[in-house]
CSV table of C-alpha atoms in Angstrom, one decimal:
chain,number,residue,atom,x,y,z
A,1,MET,CA,-24.9,20.0,-8.3
A,2,TRP,CA,-21.6,21.0,-9.7
A,3,LEU,CA,-21.1,23.5,-7.0
A,4,PHE,CA,-21.8,20.9,-4.3
A,5,ARG,CA,-19.3,18.4,-5.8
A,6,ARG,CA,-16.6,21.0,-6.0
A,7,TYR,CA,-17.1,22.5,-2.5
A,8,HIS,CA,-18.4,19.3,-0.8
A,9,ASP,CA,-16.1,19.3,2.2
A,10,PRO,CA,-16.4,23.0,3.1
A,11,LEU,CA,-20.2,22.8,2.8
A,12,VAL,CA,-20.2,19.8,5.1
A,13,ALA,CA,-18.1,21.7,7.6
A,14,VAL,CA,-20.5,24.6,7.5
A,15,ALA,CA,-23.4,22.3,8.0
A,16,PHE,CA,-21.7,20.6,11.0
A,17,PHE,CA,-20.9,24.0,12.5
A,18,ALA,CA,-24.6,25.2,12.1
A,19,LEU,CA,-25.8,22.0,13.7
A,20,GLY,CA,-23.3,22.4,16.5
A,21,VAL,CA,-24.5,26.0,17.3
A,22,LEU,CA,-28.1,24.8,17.5
A,23,VAL,CA,-27.0,21.9,19.8
A,24,HIS,CA,-25.2,24.4,22.0
A,25,ARG,CA,-28.1,26.7,22.1
A,26,LEU,CA,-30.4,23.9,23.1
A,27,GLY,CA,-28.1,22.9,25.9
A,28,ALA,CA,-27.7,19.3,24.6
A,29,ASP,CA,-24.0,19.4,24.0
A,30,LEU,CA,-22.6,17.7,27.0
A,31,VAL,CA,-21.2,14.2,26.5
A,32,MET,CA,-19.0,13.6,29.5
A,33,GLY,CA,-17.4,15.4,32.4
A,34,GLY,CA,-18.8,18.3,34.4
A,35,ARG,CA,-19.9,21.4,32.7
A,36,ASP,CA,-17.6,24.4,33.1
A,37,ASP,CA,-20.2,27.2,33.5
A,38,THR,CA,-17.3,29.8,33.5
A,39,THR,CA,-16.4,28.9,29.9
A,40,PRO,CA,-18.2,31.3,27.6
A,41,LEU,CA,-20.3,30.0,24.8
A,42,GLY,CA,-18.0,31.9,22.3
A,43,VAL,CA,-15.0,29.8,23.5
A,44,ARG,CA,-16.9,26.6,22.8
A,45,LEU,CA,-18.0,27.8,19.4
A,46,ALA,CA,-14.4,28.9,18.6
A,47,VAL,CA,-13.2,25.3,19.4
A,48,LEU,CA,-16.0,24.0,17.3
A,49,GLY,CA,-15.0,26.4,14.5
A,50,VAL,CA,-11.4,25.1,14.6
A,51,ALA,CA,-12.7,21.5,14.4
A,52,CYS,CA,-14.9,22.4,11.4
A,53,ALA,CA,-12.1,24.3,9.7
A,54,GLY,CA,-10.1,21.0,9.8
A,55,GLN,CA,-13.1,19.1,8.5
A,56,ALA,CA,-13.2,21.4,5.5
A,57,PHE,CA,-10.2,19.5,4.0
A,58,ARG,CA,-10.8,16.0,5.2
A,59,HIS,CA,-10.5,14.5,1.7
A,60,SER,CA,-7.8,16.7,0.3
A,61,ALA,CA,-5.5,16.4,3.3
A,62,PRO,CA,-6.9,13.7,5.7
A,63,ALA,CA,-3.8,13.5,7.9
A,64,ALA,CA,-3.7,17.3,8.5
A,65,ALA,CA,-7.5,17.4,9.0
A,66,LEU,CA,-7.3,14.6,11.6
A,67,LEU,CA,-4.5,16.4,13.4
A,68,VAL,CA,-6.4,19.7,13.6
A,69,VAL,CA,-9.7,18.0,14.7
A,70,THR,CA,-8.0,15.9,17.3
A,71,GLY,CA,-6.3,19.0,18.8
A,72,ALA,CA,-9.6,20.7,18.9
A,73,ALA,CA,-11.2,17.6,20.6
A,74,VAL,CA,-8.5,17.6,23.3
A,75,VAL,CA,-9.1,21.2,24.1
A,76,ASP,CA,-12.8,20.6,24.1
A,77,ALA,CA,-12.4,17.6,26.4
A,78,ARG,CA,-10.7,19.8,29.0
A,79,LEU,CA,-13.9,22.0,28.9
A,80,GLY,CA,-16.1,18.9,29.1
A,81,LEU,CA,-16.3,17.1,25.7
A,82,SER,CA,-19.3,18.3,23.7
A,83,MET,CA,-21.4,16.5,21.2
A,84,PRO,CA,-20.7,18.7,18.1
A,85,VAL,CA,-16.9,18.3,18.4
A,86,LEU,CA,-17.3,14.6,18.9
A,87,MET,CA,-19.5,14.4,15.8
A,88,VAL,CA,-16.8,16.2,13.8
A,89,LEU,CA,-14.1,13.9,15.2
A,90,VAL,CA,-15.9,10.8,14.2
A,91,ASP,CA,-16.6,12.1,10.7
A,92,VAL,CA,-13.0,13.0,10.1
A,93,LEU,CA,-11.8,9.8,11.7
A,94,PHE,CA,-13.9,7.9,9.1
A,95,ALA,CA,-12.6,10.0,6.2
A,96,ALA,CA,-9.0,9.7,7.3
A,97,ALA,CA,-9.3,5.9,7.5
A,98,LEU,CA,-11.0,5.8,4.1
A,99,ARG,CA,-9.1,8.4,2.1
A,100,GLY,CA,-5.7,8.5,3.8
A,101,SER,CA,-2.5,6.7,2.8
A,102,ARG,CA,-2.0,3.1,3.6
A,103,ARG,CA,0.4,4.0,6.4
A,104,LEU,CA,-2.1,6.4,7.9
A,105,HIS,CA,-4.8,3.8,7.7
A,106,GLN,CA,-2.6,1.2,9.4
A,107,GLY,CA,-1.6,3.7,12.1
A,108,LEU,CA,-5.3,4.6,12.8
A,109,VAL,CA,-6.2,1.0,13.2
A,110,GLY,CA,-3.4,0.4,15.7
A,111,VAL,CA,-4.0,3.6,17.7
A,112,VAL,CA,-7.8,3.1,18.0
A,113,ALA,CA,-7.3,-0.5,19.1
A,114,VAL,CA,-4.7,0.4,21.7
A,115,LEU,CA,-6.7,3.4,23.0
A,116,THR,CA,-10.0,1.3,23.3
A,117,VAL,CA,-8.4,-1.6,25.0
A,118,GLY,CA,-6.1,0.5,27.1
A,119,GLY,CA,-8.9,2.9,28.2
A,120,ALA,CA,-11.0,0.0,29.2
A,121,ALA,CA,-8.2,-1.5,31.2
A,122,VAL,CA,-7.5,1.8,33.0
A,123,VAL,CA,-11.1,2.2,34.0
A,124,ALA,CA,-11.1,-1.3,35.3
A,125,VAL,CA,-8.0,-0.6,37.4
A,126,ILE,CA,-9.2,2.7,38.9
A,127,GLY,CA,-12.9,1.8,39.0
A,128,ASP,CA,-14.9,-1.5,38.6
A,129,TRP,CA,-15.5,-3.9,35.8
A,130,ARG,CA,-18.9,-2.5,35.0
A,131,MET,CA,-17.6,1.0,34.3
A,132,SER,CA,-14.8,-0.6,32.3
A,133,PHE,CA,-17.3,-2.5,30.2
A,134,TYR,CA,-19.4,0.6,29.5
A,135,ALA,CA,-16.2,2.7,28.7
A,136,GLY,CA,-15.0,0.1,26.3
A,137,LEU,CA,-18.4,-0.1,24.6
A,138,GLN,CA,-18.6,3.7,24.2
A,139,ALA,CA,-15.0,3.8,22.8
A,140,PHE,CA,-15.9,0.9,20.5
A,141,SER,CA,-19.0,2.6,19.1
A,142,LEU,CA,-17.4,6.1,18.8
A,143,PHE,CA,-13.9,5.2,17.4
A,144,VAL,CA,-13.6,1.6,16.4
A,145,VAL,CA,-16.9,1.4,14.4
A,146,PRO,CA,-16.0,4.3,12.0
A,147,VAL,CA,-12.5,3.0,11.4
A,148,TRP,CA,-13.8,-0.5,11.0
A,149,TRP,CA,-16.5,0.6,8.6
A,150,ALA,CA,-14.0,2.7,6.6
A,151,THR,CA,-11.6,-0.3,6.4
A,152,ASN,CA,-14.4,-2.5,4.9
A,153,VAL,CA,-15.2,0.2,2.3
A,154,ARG,CA,-11.6,0.6,1.6
A,155,GLN,CA,-11.0,-3.0,1.0
A,156,HIS,CA,-14.0,-3.3,-1.3
A,157,ARG,CA,-12.9,-0.3,-3.2
A,158,GLU,CA,-9.3,-1.7,-3.6
A,159,GLY,CA,-10.7,-5.0,-4.6
A,160,ALA,CA,-12.9,-3.3,-7.3
A,161,GLU,CA,-9.9,-1.3,-8.6
A,162,GLN,CA,-7.8,-4.5,-8.7
A,163,MET,CA,-10.6,-6.2,-10.7
A,164,ALA,CA,-10.9,-3.3,-13.0
A,165,ARG,CA,-7.1,-3.5,-13.6
A,166,ILE,CA,-7.4,-7.2,-14.4
A,167,VAL,CA,-10.3,-6.6,-16.7
A,168,GLU,CA,-8.3,-3.9,-18.5
A,169,LEU,CA,-5.3,-6.2,-18.9
A,170,ASP,CA,-7.6,-8.9,-20.2
A,171,ARG,CA,-9.1,-6.4,-22.7
A,172,ARG,CA,-5.6,-5.3,-23.8
A,173,ALA,CA,-4.6,-9.0,-24.3
A,174,ALA,CA,-7.8,-9.7,-26.3
A,175,VAL,CA,-7.1,-6.6,-28.5
A,176,ALA,CA,-3.5,-7.7,-29.0
A,177,ALA,CA,-4.7,-11.2,-30.0
A,178,GLU,CA,-7.3,-9.8,-32.4
A,179,ARG,CA,-4.8,-7.5,-34.0
A,180,THR,CA,-2.5,-10.5,-34.5
A,181,ARG,CA,-5.4,-12.5,-36.0
A,182,MET,CA,-6.3,-9.5,-38.3
A,183,ALA,CA,-2.7,-9.2,-39.4
A,184,ARG,CA,-2.5,-12.9,-40.2
A,185,ASP,CA,-5.8,-12.9,-42.1
A,186,LEU,CA,-4.8,-9.8,-44.0
A,187,HIS,CA,-1.5,-11.5,-44.9
A,188,ASP,CA,-3.3,-14.6,-46.1
A,189,VAL,CA,-5.8,-12.6,-48.2
A,190,VAL,CA,-3.7,-10.0,-49.7
A,191,ALA,CA,-0.2,-11.5,-49.9
A,192,GLY,CA,-1.4,-14.8,-51.4
A,193,HIS,CA,-3.6,-13.4,-54.1
A,194,LEU,CA,-1.4,-10.4,-55.0
A,195,SER,CA,1.7,-12.4,-55.1
A,196,ALA,CA,0.1,-14.8,-57.5
A,197,ILE,CA,-1.2,-11.8,-59.6
A,198,ALA,CA,2.3,-10.2,-59.7
A,199,ILE,CA,4.0,-13.5,-60.8
A,200,GLN,CA,1.3,-14.4,-63.4
A,201,SER,CA,1.4,-10.8,-64.8
A,202,GLU,CA,5.2,-11.1,-65.1
A,203,ALA,CA,4.7,-14.4,-66.9
A,204,VAL,CA,2.4,-12.7,-69.5
A,205,LEU,CA,4.8,-9.9,-70.1
A,206,SER,CA,7.7,-12.4,-70.6
A,207,LEU,CA,5.9,-14.1,-73.5
A,208,ARG,CA,7.6,-13.1,-76.7
A,209,ASP,CA,5.8,-15.3,-79.1
A,210,GLY,CA,2.5,-14.0,-78.0
A,211,ASP,CA,0.7,-17.3,-77.6
A,212,PRO,CA,-3.0,-16.2,-77.3
A,213,GLU,CA,-4.1,-19.3,-75.5
A,214,THR,CA,-1.5,-19.2,-72.8
A,215,SER,CA,-2.0,-15.4,-72.4
A,216,ARG,CA,-5.7,-16.0,-72.0
A,217,THR,CA,-5.2,-18.7,-69.4
A,218,VAL,CA,-2.9,-16.6,-67.3
A,219,LEU,CA,-5.1,-13.5,-67.6
A,220,LYS,CA,-8.0,-15.5,-66.5
A,221,ALA,CA,-6.1,-16.7,-63.5
A,222,VAL,CA,-5.1,-13.1,-62.7
A,223,ARG,CA,-8.8,-12.0,-62.9
A,224,GLU,CA,-10.0,-14.9,-60.7
A,225,ASN,CA,-7.3,-14.0,-58.1
A,226,SER,CA,-8.3,-10.4,-58.2
A,227,VAL,CA,-12.0,-11.0,-57.8
A,228,ARG,CA,-11.4,-13.5,-54.9
A,229,ALA,CA,-9.0,-11.1,-53.1
A,230,LEU,CA,-11.6,-8.3,-53.4
A,231,ALA,CA,-14.4,-10.6,-52.2
A,232,GLU,CA,-12.4,-11.8,-49.2
A,233,MET,CA,-11.3,-8.4,-48.2
A,234,ARG,CA,-14.9,-7.1,-48.5
A,235,MET,CA,-16.0,-9.9,-46.2
A,236,MET,CA,-13.3,-9.2,-43.7
A,237,ILE,CA,-14.3,-5.5,-43.6
A,238,ASP,CA,-17.9,-6.5,-43.1
A,239,VAL,CA,-16.9,-8.7,-40.2
A,240,LEU,CA,-14.9,-6.0,-38.6
A,241,ARG,CA,-17.7,-3.6,-38.9
A,242,ALA,CA,-20.3,-5.9,-37.4
A,243,ASP,CA,-21.5,-5.5,-33.9
A,244,ASP,CA,-21.1,-9.2,-33.1
A,245,PRO,CA,-18.2,-10.4,-35.4
A,246,VAL,CA,-17.5,-14.1,-36.0
A,247,ASP,CA,-14.1,-15.6,-35.6
A,248,GLU,CA,-13.4,-16.2,-39.3
A,249,PRO,CA,-15.0,-14.9,-42.5
A,250,ALA,CA,-16.3,-18.1,-44.0
A,251,THR,CA,-15.5,-17.2,-47.7
A,252,VAL,CA,-13.1,-20.0,-48.5
A,253,ARG,CA,-13.4,-23.8,-48.3
A,254,LEU,CA,-11.1,-26.6,-49.0
A,255,ALA,CA,-13.5,-27.8,-51.7
A,256,ASP,CA,-12.2,-24.8,-53.7
A,257,VAL,CA,-8.6,-25.9,-53.5
A,258,GLY,CA,-8.7,-26.6,-57.2
A,259,LEU,CA,-8.8,-22.9,-57.9
A,260,LEU,CA,-5.4,-22.5,-56.0
A,261,VAL,CA,-3.9,-25.3,-58.0
A,262,ASP,CA,-5.0,-23.8,-61.3
A,263,SER,CA,-3.6,-20.4,-60.1
A,264,ALA,CA,-0.3,-21.9,-59.2
A,265,ARG,CA,-0.2,-23.6,-62.6
A,266,ALA,CA,-0.9,-20.3,-64.3
A,267,GLY,CA,2.0,-18.9,-62.3
A,268,GLY,CA,4.4,-21.4,-63.8
A,269,LEU,CA,4.3,-24.4,-61.4
A,270,ASP,CA,3.8,-27.9,-62.6
A,271,VAL,CA,1.4,-28.9,-59.8
A,272,GLY,CA,0.0,-32.3,-59.2
A,273,PHE,CA,-3.1,-32.7,-57.1
A,274,ARG,CA,-4.5,-35.6,-55.1
A,275,GLY,CA,-7.7,-34.7,-53.3
A,276,ALA,CA,-9.8,-36.3,-50.6
A,277,ASP,CA,-13.4,-36.2,-49.2
A,278,VAL,CA,-13.6,-32.7,-47.7
A,279,ALA,CA,-17.3,-32.7,-47.1
A,280,ASP,CA,-18.6,-31.8,-43.6
A,281,LEU,CA,-15.3,-30.7,-42.3
A,282,PRO,CA,-15.3,-28.5,-39.2
A,283,VAL,CA,-15.4,-24.9,-40.4
A,284,ALA,CA,-12.3,-23.9,-38.6
A,285,VAL,CA,-10.4,-26.9,-39.9
A,286,ASP,CA,-11.7,-26.3,-43.4
A,287,VAL,CA,-10.6,-22.6,-43.5
A,288,ALA,CA,-7.2,-23.4,-41.8
A,289,ALA,CA,-6.4,-26.2,-44.4
A,290,TYR,CA,-7.3,-23.9,-47.3
A,291,ARG,CA,-5.1,-21.1,-46.0
A,292,ILE,CA,-2.2,-23.5,-45.5
A,293,VAL,CA,-2.4,-24.8,-49.0
A,294,GLN,CA,-2.7,-21.2,-50.3
A,295,GLU,CA,0.4,-20.0,-48.4
A,296,ALA,CA,2.4,-23.1,-49.4
A,297,LEU,CA,1.6,-22.7,-53.1
A,298,THR,CA,2.2,-19.0,-52.9
A,299,ASN,CA,5.7,-19.5,-51.5
A,300,ALA,CA,6.4,-22.2,-54.1
A,301,VAL,CA,5.5,-19.9,-56.9
A,302,LYS,CA,7.6,-17.1,-55.4
A,303,HIS,CA,10.7,-19.0,-54.5
A,304,ALA,CA,10.7,-21.9,-57.0
A,305,PRO,CA,9.3,-20.6,-60.2
A,306,GLY,CA,8.8,-23.3,-62.9
A,307,ALA,CA,9.4,-26.1,-60.4
A,308,ARG,CA,7.3,-29.3,-60.0
A,309,ALA,CA,5.0,-29.3,-57.1
A,310,SER,CA,2.2,-31.5,-55.6
A,311,VAL,CA,-0.7,-31.0,-53.2
A,312,ALA,CA,-2.1,-34.0,-51.4
A,313,LEU,CA,-5.1,-34.2,-49.0
A,314,GLU,CA,-5.7,-37.3,-46.9
A,315,ARG,CA,-8.7,-37.6,-44.6
A,316,GLN,CA,-8.1,-40.0,-41.8
A,317,VAL,CA,-10.3,-41.2,-39.0
A,318,ARG,CA,-9.4,-38.5,-36.6
A,319,ARG,CA,-7.4,-36.0,-38.6
A,320,LEU,CA,-6.9,-34.2,-42.0
A,321,VAL,CA,-3.4,-34.4,-43.4
A,322,VAL,CA,-2.3,-31.7,-45.9
A,323,VAL,CA,1.0,-32.2,-47.6
A,324,VAL,CA,2.5,-29.6,-50.2
A,325,ARG,CA,5.7,-30.4,-51.9
A,326,ASN,CA,7.8,-28.5,-54.4
A,327,GLU,CA,11.4,-28.7,-55.8
A,328,LEU,CA,14.0,-26.6,-54.1
A,329,ARG,CA,15.2,-23.9,-56.5
A,330,GLY,CA,17.0,-20.5,-56.0
A,331,THR,CA,17.5,-19.2,-52.5
A,332,GLY,CA,14.0,-19.4,-51.1
A,333,GLY,CA,12.6,-21.7,-48.6
A,334,ASP,CA,14.7,-20.8,-45.7
A,335,GLY,CA,11.8,-20.7,-43.3
A,336,SER,CA,12.3,-17.0,-42.3
A,337,GLY,CA,9.1,-15.5,-43.7
A,338,THR,CA,5.9,-14.6,-42.0
A,339,GLY,CA,4.0,-17.0,-44.1
A,340,LEU,CA,5.5,-20.0,-42.4
A,341,VAL,CA,4.6,-18.5,-39.0
A,342,SER,CA,1.0,-17.9,-40.3
A,343,MET,CA,0.6,-21.5,-41.3
A,344,ALA,CA,1.9,-22.8,-38.0
A,345,GLU,CA,-0.6,-20.5,-36.2
A,346,ARG,CA,-3.4,-21.6,-38.4
A,347,ALA,CA,-2.8,-25.2,-37.4
A,348,HIS,CA,-2.2,-24.4,-33.7
A,349,ALA,CA,-5.4,-22.5,-33.5
A,350,VAL,CA,-7.5,-25.6,-34.4
A,351,GLY,CA,-5.4,-27.9,-32.2
A,352,GLY,CA,-3.2,-29.2,-34.9
A,353,ARG,CA,0.4,-28.8,-36.0
A,354,CYS,CA,2.3,-27.7,-39.1
A,355,ALA,CA,5.9,-28.2,-40.1
A,356,ALA,CA,7.8,-26.9,-43.0
A,357,GLY,CA,11.3,-27.7,-44.1
A,358,ALA,CA,13.7,-29.2,-46.6
A,359,ASP,CA,13.4,-32.9,-47.3
A,360,GLY,CA,16.2,-33.8,-49.7
A,361,PRO,CA,15.6,-32.0,-52.9
A,362,GLU,CA,12.2,-30.9,-52.0
A,363,TRP,CA,10.6,-28.3,-49.7
A,364,VAL,CA,7.7,-30.0,-47.8
A,365,VAL,CA,4.9,-28.4,-45.8
A,366,ARG,CA,2.9,-30.9,-43.8
A,367,ALA,CA,-0.1,-30.1,-41.6
A,368,GLU,CA,-2.1,-32.4,-39.4
A,369,LEU,CA,-5.4,-30.9,-38.3
A,370,PRO,CA,-7.7,-32.8,-35.9
A,371,LEU,CA,-11.3,-33.6,-36.9
């Protein structure tokens, strides 16, 4: 099988030559014109051999193959066109129209159309309309049909290749979108928890009086953040390994937002919390709201340590409103971080919107998520 695929065209040419020899031996070779009995059989076989030699590279060099075979057919037509050479010509004509360049294909279509119509018209002028009809029908079946067939196959192949390119572009876009989502989730899981851990650990180290109760509270928050970060990362890894992953690891819910508030308090913020009924929220909205609160409190702990902050949840008829405020301190809160982009993307993904910016002496994050 490997040998046939590698030497396909030469083997086909050998088969055509063997079949042509048999046809000549049986005397069934004449197609048109009077037989020239003075032409030795060796000459006819030599012409057939030249045609088959051109056929041997019909796919690798279709234009050259067509030129060689056409020349052999012209010589053979002078001797009385024979069936074997005509068979080779039709085969190479099909291969050239199918495998040749776009310019060669267009040229073949034009030449075949002109020769078919022009030949029928010449026969009609020098003969009668019946002979013209039969001549046109023969030219159509021998030359137009292979080119027409090859054109249809070529169009289907080009359409399939174009569709494959579109599918590949769609696949690349999906991969890029998935990588963006993974990067956003990784930022939310790792950056939020680890930033809180780092700030809370620094708070413990800065205690000079060694207040056991305060140290215990902060270390408890550090432990909770560590455990939750590990759990969420493990869930994310399980989702990525799954054969049919879901869109979002459902490990966090807005009902657990109190843990975020406690963690922010352990990090030094004076956080006020006003909740709402968050039962039976759509899963995507539930997770998005939790992540927005997490990112907003993480930014507040990082850029405004020791400041006063507040978290407010309001469930309206058609939307859930999340508002996180904190006092402006230091140089943070300029809106240039990836966390703000992540919050905006979270809200946009569920059809909502999220805005963050300074409002007087406060930095305000407000998200509106449709229900």
